[in-house]
Amino acid sequence: MTDLANYYGRLFTYHQLTEEERMQATKLASQTADKACFRCSTIFDAKHCLPAGAIYCRECILLGRVRTDEDLYSFPQQAFPRQKSLKWQGQLTVWQQEISDILRQHLNARTATLVHAVTGAGKTEMIYQVVADVIDAGGAVCLASPRIDVCIELYRRLQEDFACPISLLHGAGEAYFRTPLVIATTHQLLKFYRAFDLVLIDEVDAFPYTDNPVLYRAVENAVKEDGVTMFLTATSTDKLEQKVRAGSLHRLRLPRRFHGNPLVVPQKVWLAHFENSLKKNKIVPKLLKKIANQQQTGFPLLLFLPEIQMGHHFAQLLEGNFPDESIGFVSSQTENRFEIVEQFRKKEISILITTTILERGITFPCIDVFVVNANHHLYTSSSLIQIAGRVGRSMERPTGEVLFFQDGTNHAIEKAIQEIRLMNEEAGYGNMSIMSANA
């Protein structure tokens, strides 16, 4: 007989199970009352019709074909052994402790919660106790994020801080094995049904989760009927704000970083002819001078460019201008990007050029950040806030430099700087001025 342990809390199509397994599972209708796919909430489209007359869902087909003439199947989640899961011995700040305590209260009250905290506030540590409460009582927790890189970073940190087994799920990862704590990309939640007592969505404003009804459905299905959903973000979304106003989501705000220092306010730097120079295989002298000056500080530099091809070309040219520096480049297409990121973290690479793939969820101590072509349409105010938030995240160096290079400011740049200033004011740091770095 099949060991069903790894099936508990999971959702399967007809052909993903044997006949014996289907007999032991709970049947679920594959389509909802409004003719939508049960798994992903996409309306069944008659043009996706099989020869037998059934309609299938194309939206989530990579997870196994959902057909209107076949049921879906699930296996009820089972309790885990009670334990003491939290190893972390760190100390929360007064502000972090207040959030942590309220999250524990909201878990018991089954209150959906949004933690809206600035970058570097220490959101991960603030959720540790509520996660441990669930696991220690024999429950199951999923910490999900839209970005693979964020999931890998969370997995690395939680392995050190929790004693329980942890599974990491993403499209290029290992096969699932049942654990009380799961770290997963939000797409992976489509494979679960009524599995988790607590689902936490980190970086909820990030693509592809934001405004994605498929992933909203995934979260809805994955949490138990009496479970709790909590969202973590530094930059909220219209959808979440609507829920807060409607009273279906309780917001907790934390405008202070864990070390008590203000957010670093970006400085705008005028930079003309960047792309034209790049096409001529040259880097604008003003930018080269800024990079050279920054490198003399001895701190690592994280440099953002909006497009992959542009970033790759820039990295090649920069290596020619700085032959004595160790320079790396990562994008979503870089196969060994996790190794390169780790080299940058260990300061084996002094300048790392990247796209928005590293805009959030990754912590590097003591770095500076340059954003080139900051007025490019791919940069939203949210992404610029996240990028700026990479700086000043450590007690060792709670300050740093954030430069927005542009040939004309825009709404995203101005809104990002304004929001950072407002968060500093809310935290009690007063009217902090925006400096210009044109010199």
Protein backbone atom coordinates (compact mmCIF):
# COMPACT_ATOMS: atom_id res chain seq x y z
CA MET A 1 0.00 0.00 0.00
CA THR A 2 1.22 3.50 -0.85
CA ASP A 3 2.60 5.60 2.01
CA LEU A 4 0.34 8.65 1.86
CA ALA A 5 2.37 10.90 4.18
CA ASN A 6 3.59 13.15 1.36
CA TYR A 7 0.03 13.36 -0.03
CA TYR A 8 -1.54 14.97 3.06
CA GLY A 9 -2.79 18.47 2.33
CA ARG A 10 -2.11 18.13 -1.39
CA LEU A 11 -4.35 18.54 -4.46
CA PHE A 12 -4.20 16.03 -7.33
CA THR A 13 -5.74 15.50 -10.74
CA TYR A 14 -7.31 12.17 -11.70
CA HIS A 15 -4.26 10.90 -13.59
CA GLN A 16 -1.78 11.84 -10.88
CA LEU A 17 -3.12 9.06 -8.65
CA THR A 18 -3.57 5.33 -8.96
CA GLU A 19 -7.04 3.82 -8.63
CA GLU A 20 -6.18 2.62 -5.12
CA GLU A 21 -5.04 6.12 -4.13
CA ARG A 22 -8.17 7.73 -5.57
CA MET A 23 -10.33 5.44 -3.46
CA GLN A 24 -8.63 6.76 -0.31
CA ALA A 25 -8.81 10.43 -1.33
CA THR A 26 -11.54 13.04 -0.96
CA LYS A 27 -13.20 14.01 -4.24
CA LEU A 28 -13.56 17.65 -5.24
CA ALA A 29 -15.48 18.96 -8.22
CA SER A 30 -13.04 20.29 -10.83
CA GLN A 31 -15.19 23.32 -11.64
CA THR A 32 -16.87 25.86 -9.40
CA ALA A 33 -20.47 27.07 -9.57
CA ASP A 34 -19.39 29.90 -11.89
CA LYS A 35 -17.72 27.45 -14.33
CA ALA A 36 -14.17 28.23 -13.20
CA CYS A 37 -11.26 25.89 -12.56
CA PHE A 38 -11.35 24.84 -8.92
CA ARG A 39 -7.57 24.92 -8.65
CA CYS A 40 -6.76 28.29 -10.19
CA SER A 41 -10.14 30.09 -10.57
CA THR A 42 -9.73 30.64 -14.34
CA ILE A 43 -13.02 30.41 -16.25
CA PHE A 44 -13.15 27.30 -18.45
CA ASP A 45 -12.97 28.34 -22.11
CA ALA A 46 -14.95 26.30 -24.65
CA LYS A 47 -12.17 26.67 -27.23
CA HIS A 48 -10.03 24.37 -25.05
CA CYS A 49 -12.26 21.40 -25.75
CA LEU A 50 -11.06 17.78 -25.88
CA PRO A 51 -12.36 15.24 -28.45
CA ALA A 52 -14.54 13.65 -25.76
CA GLY A 53 -16.27 16.99 -25.19
CA ALA A 54 -14.64 17.93 -21.88
CA ILE A 55 -13.03 21.34 -21.44
CA TYR A 56 -9.64 21.68 -19.79
CA CYS A 57 -7.91 24.58 -18.06
CA ARG A 58 -4.85 25.93 -19.84
CA GLU A 59 -3.88 28.39 -17.11
CA CYS A 60 -2.58 25.76 -14.67
CA ILE A 61 -1.92 22.91 -17.10
CA LEU A 62 1.75 22.64 -16.13
CA LEU A 63 0.62 21.24 -12.78
CA GLY A 64 -1.50 18.54 -14.43
CA ARG A 65 -4.56 18.94 -16.63
CA VAL A 66 -7.80 19.89 -14.86
CA ARG A 67 -10.80 18.66 -16.92
CA THR A 68 -14.48 19.39 -16.49
CA ASP A 69 -15.31 15.66 -16.73
CA GLU A 70 -12.85 14.54 -14.05
CA ASP A 71 -12.79 15.20 -10.32
CA LEU A 72 -9.86 16.53 -8.36
CA TYR A 73 -8.63 14.72 -5.26
CA SER A 74 -7.17 15.72 -1.92
CA PHE A 75 -5.93 14.02 1.23
CA PRO A 76 -6.77 15.68 4.56
CA GLN A 77 -3.80 17.19 6.35
CA GLN A 78 -2.65 15.34 9.47
CA ALA A 79 -1.15 16.77 12.64
CA PHE A 80 2.61 16.80 13.13
CA PRO A 81 4.28 15.81 16.41
CA ARG A 82 4.43 18.58 18.99
CA GLN A 83 7.90 20.04 19.42
CA LYS A 84 10.06 23.02 20.35
CA SER A 85 11.00 24.37 16.96
CA LEU A 86 12.57 27.81 17.46
CA LYS A 87 16.35 27.87 17.92
CA TRP A 88 16.82 31.60 17.36
CA GLN A 89 18.13 33.34 20.48
CA GLY A 90 18.15 36.90 19.15
CA GLN A 91 16.50 39.86 20.80
CA LEU A 92 13.67 41.79 19.13
CA THR A 93 13.49 45.54 19.46
CA VAL A 94 10.58 47.04 21.38
CA TRP A 95 8.84 47.86 18.07
CA GLN A 96 9.43 44.38 16.63
CA GLN A 97 8.25 42.72 19.84
CA GLU A 98 5.00 44.65 19.72
CA ILE A 99 4.31 43.39 16.18
CA SER A 100 5.30 39.85 17.15
CA ASP A 101 2.94 39.85 20.14
CA ILE A 102 0.01 41.16 18.07
CA LEU A 103 0.61 38.53 15.37
CA ARG A 104 0.34 35.81 18.03
CA GLN A 105 -2.93 37.35 19.23
CA HIS A 106 -4.25 37.55 15.67
CA LEU A 107 -3.38 33.88 15.12
CA ASN A 108 -5.52 32.89 18.09
CA ALA A 109 -8.31 35.23 16.98
CA ARG A 110 -8.05 33.98 13.36
CA THR A 111 -7.52 37.53 12.09
CA ALA A 112 -6.09 38.09 8.62
CA THR A 113 -3.23 40.58 8.97
CA LEU A 114 -1.03 42.83 6.84
CA VAL A 115 2.40 43.71 8.27
CA HIS A 116 3.41 46.91 6.48
CA ALA A 117 6.98 47.53 7.60
CA VAL A 118 9.84 49.42 6.01
CA THR A 119 12.69 47.61 4.29
CA GLY A 120 15.17 46.49 6.93
CA ALA A 121 12.60 46.50 9.74
CA GLY A 122 13.29 42.83 10.45
CA LYS A 123 9.99 41.36 9.23
CA THR A 124 11.38 37.83 9.13
CA GLU A 125 12.39 37.82 12.80
CA MET A 126 9.02 39.32 13.77
CA ILE A 127 7.16 36.28 12.42
CA TYR A 128 9.36 33.70 14.15
CA GLN A 129 7.27 33.34 17.29
CA VAL A 130 3.91 33.04 15.54
CA VAL A 131 5.41 30.43 13.18
CA ALA A 132 6.82 28.54 16.17
CA ASP A 133 3.44 28.68 17.97
CA VAL A 134 1.78 26.80 15.10
CA ILE A 135 4.56 24.25 14.58
CA ASP A 136 5.00 23.57 18.30
CA ALA A 137 1.27 22.77 18.57
CA GLY A 138 1.53 20.21 15.74
CA GLY A 139 0.35 22.49 12.95
CA ALA A 140 1.67 23.33 9.48
CA VAL A 141 3.02 26.64 8.21
CA CYS A 142 3.83 27.88 4.72
CA LEU A 143 6.00 30.94 4.14
CA ALA A 144 5.54 31.86 0.48
CA SER A 145 6.98 34.54 -1.77
CA PRO A 146 6.55 35.31 -5.48
CA ARG A 147 10.34 35.29 -6.05
CA ILE A 148 12.60 32.21 -6.09
CA ASP A 149 15.56 34.23 -4.84
CA VAL A 150 13.57 35.41 -1.82
CA CYS A 151 12.51 31.83 -1.03
CA ILE A 152 16.08 30.59 -1.16
CA GLU A 153 17.20 33.40 1.14
CA LEU A 154 14.38 32.62 3.59
CA TYR A 155 15.24 28.92 3.48
CA ARG A 156 18.88 29.68 4.27
CA ARG A 157 17.93 31.82 7.26
CA LEU A 158 15.18 29.61 8.69
CA GLN A 159 17.33 26.49 8.50
CA GLU A 160 19.65 28.20 10.95
CA ASP A 161 16.88 29.45 13.23
CA PHE A 162 14.41 26.52 13.36
CA ALA A 163 15.03 22.95 14.52
CA CYS A 164 12.17 21.38 12.53
CA PRO A 165 12.50 19.94 9.01
CA ILE A 166 11.86 22.49 6.26
CA SER A 167 11.01 21.85 2.61
CA LEU A 168 11.82 24.36 -0.14
CA LEU A 169 9.53 24.36 -3.16
CA HIS A 170 10.05 26.18 -6.45
CA GLY A 171 9.90 25.28 -10.12
CA ALA A 172 13.56 24.26 -10.35
CA GLY A 173 13.76 22.71 -6.88
CA GLU A 174 13.71 19.27 -5.34
CA ALA A 175 10.64 17.05 -5.05
CA TYR A 176 8.24 17.79 -2.18
CA PHE A 177 8.52 15.99 1.12
CA ARG A 178 6.13 16.62 3.98
CA THR A 179 7.38 18.98 6.69
CA PRO A 180 5.68 21.22 9.27
CA LEU A 181 7.35 24.27 7.70
CA VAL A 182 7.27 24.82 3.94
CA ILE A 183 8.96 27.66 2.08
CA ALA A 184 7.59 28.00 -1.43
CA THR A 185 7.02 30.28 -4.36
CA THR A 186 3.39 31.37 -4.51
CA HIS A 187 2.78 29.27 -7.65
CA GLN A 188 3.62 26.13 -5.65
CA LEU A 189 0.60 26.78 -3.42
CA LEU A 190 -1.60 25.62 -6.31
CA LYS A 191 -0.53 22.08 -5.38
CA PHE A 192 -2.03 22.28 -1.86
CA TYR A 193 -5.54 22.13 -0.44
CA ARG A 194 -6.49 22.94 3.16
CA ALA A 195 -2.91 22.16 4.17
CA PHE A 196 -1.75 25.00 6.40
CA ASP A 197 -2.84 26.48 9.70
CA LEU A 198 -0.86 29.60 8.84
CA VAL A 199 0.12 30.97 5.42
CA LEU A 200 2.43 33.98 5.31
CA ILE A 201 3.02 35.76 2.00
CA ASP A 202 6.27 37.71 1.98
CA GLU A 203 6.95 40.50 -0.54
CA VAL A 204 3.25 40.44 -1.42
CA ASP A 205 3.64 43.43 -3.74
CA ALA A 206 6.11 41.62 -6.03
CA PHE A 207 5.46 40.25 -9.50
CA PRO A 208 3.91 37.79 -10.27
CA TYR A 209 1.71 37.74 -7.13
CA THR A 210 0.39 41.28 -7.22
CA ASP A 211 -3.03 41.55 -8.89
CA ASN A 212 -2.88 37.89 -9.95
CA PRO A 213 -6.23 36.11 -9.29
CA VAL A 214 -4.67 32.69 -9.91
CA LEU A 215 -2.23 33.15 -7.03
CA TYR A 216 -4.90 34.66 -4.80
CA ARG A 217 -6.88 31.47 -5.37
CA ALA A 218 -3.79 29.38 -4.59
CA VAL A 219 -3.50 31.01 -1.17
CA GLU A 220 -7.24 30.66 -0.54
CA ASN A 221 -7.11 26.93 -1.28
CA ALA A 222 -3.88 26.22 0.59
CA VAL A 223 -4.94 27.59 3.98
CA LYS A 224 -7.22 25.50 6.19
CA GLU A 225 -10.81 26.62 6.65
CA ASP A 226 -9.96 27.75 10.19
CA GLY A 227 -6.44 28.83 9.21
CA VAL A 228 -4.96 32.31 9.10
CA THR A 229 -3.34 34.31 6.29
CA MET A 230 -0.77 37.02 6.95
CA PHE A 231 0.86 39.33 4.40
CA LEU A 232 4.27 40.99 4.72
CA THR A 233 5.37 43.97 2.64
CA ALA A 234 7.29 47.21 2.59
CA THR A 235 5.13 48.62 -0.22
CA SER A 236 1.44 47.79 -0.13
CA THR A 237 -0.88 47.15 -3.10
CA ASP A 238 -4.26 48.55 -4.14
CA LYS A 239 -5.87 45.16 -3.53
CA LEU A 240 -4.57 44.98 0.04
CA GLU A 241 -5.53 48.59 0.72
CA GLN A 242 -9.09 47.81 -0.39
CA LYS A 243 -9.22 44.92 2.08
CA VAL A 244 -7.88 47.10 4.88
CA ARG A 245 -10.56 49.74 4.18
CA ALA A 246 -13.24 47.05 4.00
CA GLY A 247 -12.19 45.71 7.40
CA SER A 248 -11.33 42.22 6.16
CA LEU A 249 -7.60 42.76 6.73
CA HIS A 250 -5.98 44.27 9.81
CA ARG A 251 -2.91 46.42 9.13
CA LEU A 252 0.13 46.66 11.43
CA ARG A 253 2.66 49.38 10.56
CA LEU A 254 6.31 49.61 11.50
CA PRO A 255 8.18 52.59 10.01
CA ARG A 256 11.45 51.94 11.87
CA ARG A 257 14.38 49.75 10.92
CA PHE A 258 15.55 47.25 13.51
CA HIS A 259 18.72 49.24 14.29
CA GLY A 260 16.76 52.44 14.90
CA ASN A 261 18.37 54.47 12.11
CA PRO A 262 16.38 56.13 9.30
CA LEU A 263 15.97 54.82 5.79
CA VAL A 264 18.65 56.11 3.44
CA VAL A 265 17.08 58.77 1.21
CA PRO A 266 18.14 58.35 -2.44
CA GLN A 267 20.01 61.14 -4.16
CA LYS A 268 19.19 62.05 -7.75
CA VAL A 269 22.11 62.31 -10.16
CA TRP A 270 21.78 63.75 -13.65
CA LEU A 271 23.31 61.39 -16.22
CA ALA A 272 22.89 62.16 -19.92
CA HIS A 273 23.74 60.05 -23.00
CA PHE A 274 24.13 56.78 -21.08
CA GLU A 275 22.44 54.52 -23.64
CA ASN A 276 24.03 56.26 -26.63
CA SER A 277 27.46 55.84 -25.08
CA LEU A 278 26.73 52.19 -24.34
CA LYS A 279 25.90 51.60 -28.00
CA LYS A 280 29.37 52.95 -28.82
CA ASN A 281 30.90 50.53 -26.27
CA LYS A 282 31.64 53.35 -23.85
CA ILE A 283 30.54 54.28 -20.34
CA VAL A 284 29.76 57.91 -19.56
CA PRO A 285 32.83 59.38 -17.74
CA LYS A 286 30.66 60.86 -14.99
CA LEU A 287 29.38 57.41 -14.06
CA LEU A 288 32.88 55.91 -14.17
CA LYS A 289 34.07 58.62 -11.79
CA LYS A 290 31.20 57.94 -9.37
CA ILE A 291 31.99 54.21 -9.40
CA ALA A 292 35.71 54.85 -8.88
CA ASN A 293 35.00 57.14 -5.93
CA GLN A 294 32.63 54.61 -4.41
CA GLN A 295 35.14 51.78 -4.75
CA GLN A 296 37.69 53.78 -2.78
CA THR A 297 35.40 53.47 0.24
CA GLY A 298 36.01 49.74 0.33
CA PHE A 299 32.29 48.93 0.46
CA PRO A 300 30.67 46.61 -2.11
CA LEU A 301 28.56 48.21 -4.85
CA LEU A 302 25.25 46.82 -6.10
CA LEU A 303 24.45 48.46 -9.44
CA PHE A 304 21.01 48.11 -11.04
CA LEU A 305 20.17 48.35 -14.73
CA PRO A 306 16.64 47.88 -16.10
CA GLU A 307 17.29 45.40 -18.94
CA ILE A 308 19.23 42.13 -19.09
CA GLN A 309 21.06 42.82 -22.35
CA MET A 310 21.97 46.33 -21.19
CA GLY A 311 23.28 44.99 -17.89
CA HIS A 312 25.35 42.27 -19.51
CA HIS A 313 26.92 44.72 -21.96
CA PHE A 314 27.63 47.23 -19.19
CA ALA A 315 29.30 44.56 -17.05
CA GLN A 316 31.65 43.63 -19.91
CA LEU A 317 32.61 47.27 -20.47
CA LEU A 318 33.07 47.90 -16.74
CA GLU A 319 35.52 45.00 -16.46
CA GLY A 320 37.70 46.77 -19.04
CA ASN A 321 37.60 50.01 -17.06
CA PHE A 322 38.24 48.38 -13.68
CA PRO A 323 40.57 45.43 -14.39
CA ASP A 324 41.62 45.16 -10.73
CA GLU A 325 38.06 44.84 -9.41
CA SER A 326 36.07 41.62 -9.23
CA ILE A 327 32.86 42.30 -11.17
CA GLY A 328 29.81 40.07 -11.52
CA PHE A 329 26.46 40.18 -13.32
CA VAL A 330 23.21 38.40 -12.47
CA SER A 331 19.74 38.37 -14.01
CA SER A 332 16.84 35.96 -14.11
CA GLN A 333 18.65 34.18 -16.95
CA THR A 334 21.94 33.66 -15.09
CA GLU A 335 22.17 29.92 -14.37
CA ASN A 336 24.66 30.23 -11.50
CA ARG A 337 23.25 33.44 -10.04
CA PHE A 338 22.90 31.99 -6.53
CA GLU A 339 26.63 31.22 -6.47
CA ILE A 340 27.45 34.72 -7.76
CA VAL A 341 25.16 36.31 -5.15
CA GLU A 342 26.91 34.32 -2.43
CA GLN A 343 30.30 35.50 -3.71
CA PHE A 344 29.08 39.10 -3.47
CA ARG A 345 27.81 38.47 0.05
CA LYS A 346 31.25 37.16 1.02
CA LYS A 347 32.87 40.23 -0.63
CA GLU A 348 34.66 38.04 -3.17
CA ILE A 349 32.96 40.28 -5.77
CA SER A 350 33.26 44.04 -5.23
CA ILE A 351 30.81 45.24 -7.90
CA LEU A 352 27.65 43.28 -8.72
CA ILE A 353 25.54 44.44 -11.66
CA THR A 354 21.97 43.21 -11.65
CA THR A 355 18.42 43.67 -12.85
CA THR A 356 15.36 43.93 -10.60
CA ILE A 357 15.81 40.23 -9.77
CA LEU A 358 17.70 41.43 -6.65
CA GLU A 359 15.42 44.35 -5.78
CA ARG A 360 13.99 42.67 -2.69
CA GLY A 361 14.31 39.90 -0.13
CA ILE A 362 18.11 39.73 -0.28
CA THR A 363 20.29 41.20 2.46
CA PHE A 364 23.88 42.29 1.86
CA PRO A 365 25.73 44.04 4.70
CA CYS A 366 27.46 47.39 4.21
CA ILE A 367 26.69 47.96 0.52
CA ASP A 368 25.99 51.03 -1.61
CA VAL A 369 23.47 51.05 -4.45
CA PHE A 370 23.49 52.81 -7.82
CA VAL A 371 20.41 52.69 -10.05
CA VAL A 372 21.28 53.58 -13.64
CA ASN A 373 18.46 54.73 -15.93
CA ALA A 374 16.32 55.08 -12.82
CA ASN A 375 13.64 56.81 -14.91
CA HIS A 376 13.22 53.73 -17.13
CA HIS A 377 9.58 52.60 -17.40
CA LEU A 378 10.39 49.21 -15.85
CA TYR A 379 11.18 50.85 -12.52
CA THR A 380 8.03 51.49 -10.47
CA SER A 381 7.99 53.52 -7.27
CA SER A 382 7.59 50.23 -5.41
CA SER A 383 10.68 48.67 -7.02
CA LEU A 384 12.75 51.82 -6.42
CA ILE A 385 11.78 51.81 -2.73
CA GLN A 386 12.77 48.17 -2.49
CA ILE A 387 16.08 48.79 -4.28
CA ALA A 388 16.90 51.74 -2.02
CA GLY A 389 16.10 49.50 0.93
CA ARG A 390 19.10 47.27 0.17
CA VAL A 391 21.31 49.95 1.76
CA GLY A 392 21.87 50.50 5.49
CA ARG A 393 20.54 47.14 6.65
CA SER A 394 23.25 46.20 9.16
CA MET A 395 24.21 47.41 12.63
CA GLU A 396 27.79 47.53 11.38
CA ARG A 397 26.88 50.14 8.76
CA PRO A 398 23.31 51.44 9.13
CA THR A 399 23.95 54.15 6.54
CA GLY A 400 25.23 54.16 2.97
CA GLU A 401 24.69 55.73 -0.42
CA VAL A 402 21.78 55.32 -2.85
CA LEU A 403 22.10 57.14 -6.17
CA PHE A 404 19.35 57.36 -8.81
CA PHE A 405 21.06 58.16 -12.12
CA GLN A 406 18.64 59.63 -14.69
CA ASP A 407 18.32 62.09 -17.55
CA GLY A 408 15.01 63.46 -16.30
CA THR A 409 13.06 62.60 -13.18
CA ASN A 410 9.61 61.00 -13.33
CA HIS A 411 6.63 60.11 -11.16
CA ALA A 412 8.12 56.81 -9.94
CA ILE A 413 11.35 58.44 -8.76
CA GLU A 414 9.60 61.33 -7.02
CA LYS A 415 7.01 59.07 -5.39
CA ALA A 416 9.68 56.66 -4.14
CA ILE A 417 11.72 59.44 -2.56
CA GLN A 418 8.61 61.05 -1.09
CA GLU A 419 7.44 57.77 0.47
CA ILE A 420 10.86 57.10 1.97
CA ARG A 421 10.88 60.58 3.48
CA LEU A 422 7.33 60.12 4.83
CA MET A 423 8.27 56.81 6.44
CA ASN A 424 11.24 58.47 8.12
CA GLU A 425 8.99 61.26 9.38
CA GLU A 426 6.45 58.73 10.66
CA ALA A 427 9.29 57.01 12.52
CA GLY A 428 10.09 60.30 14.22
CA TYR A 429 13.19 61.34 12.33
CA GLY A 430 11.81 64.73 11.31
CA ASN A 431 11.91 66.43 7.92
CA MET A 432 14.91 64.77 6.33
CA SER A 433 16.20 66.61 3.29
CA ILE A 434 16.84 65.13 -0.14
CA MET A 435 20.41 65.76 -1.16
CA SER A 436 21.60 66.15 -4.74
CA ALA A 437 24.71 64.31 -5.89
CA ASN A 438 25.33 66.17 -9.11
CA ALA A 439 28.84 67.15 -8.16
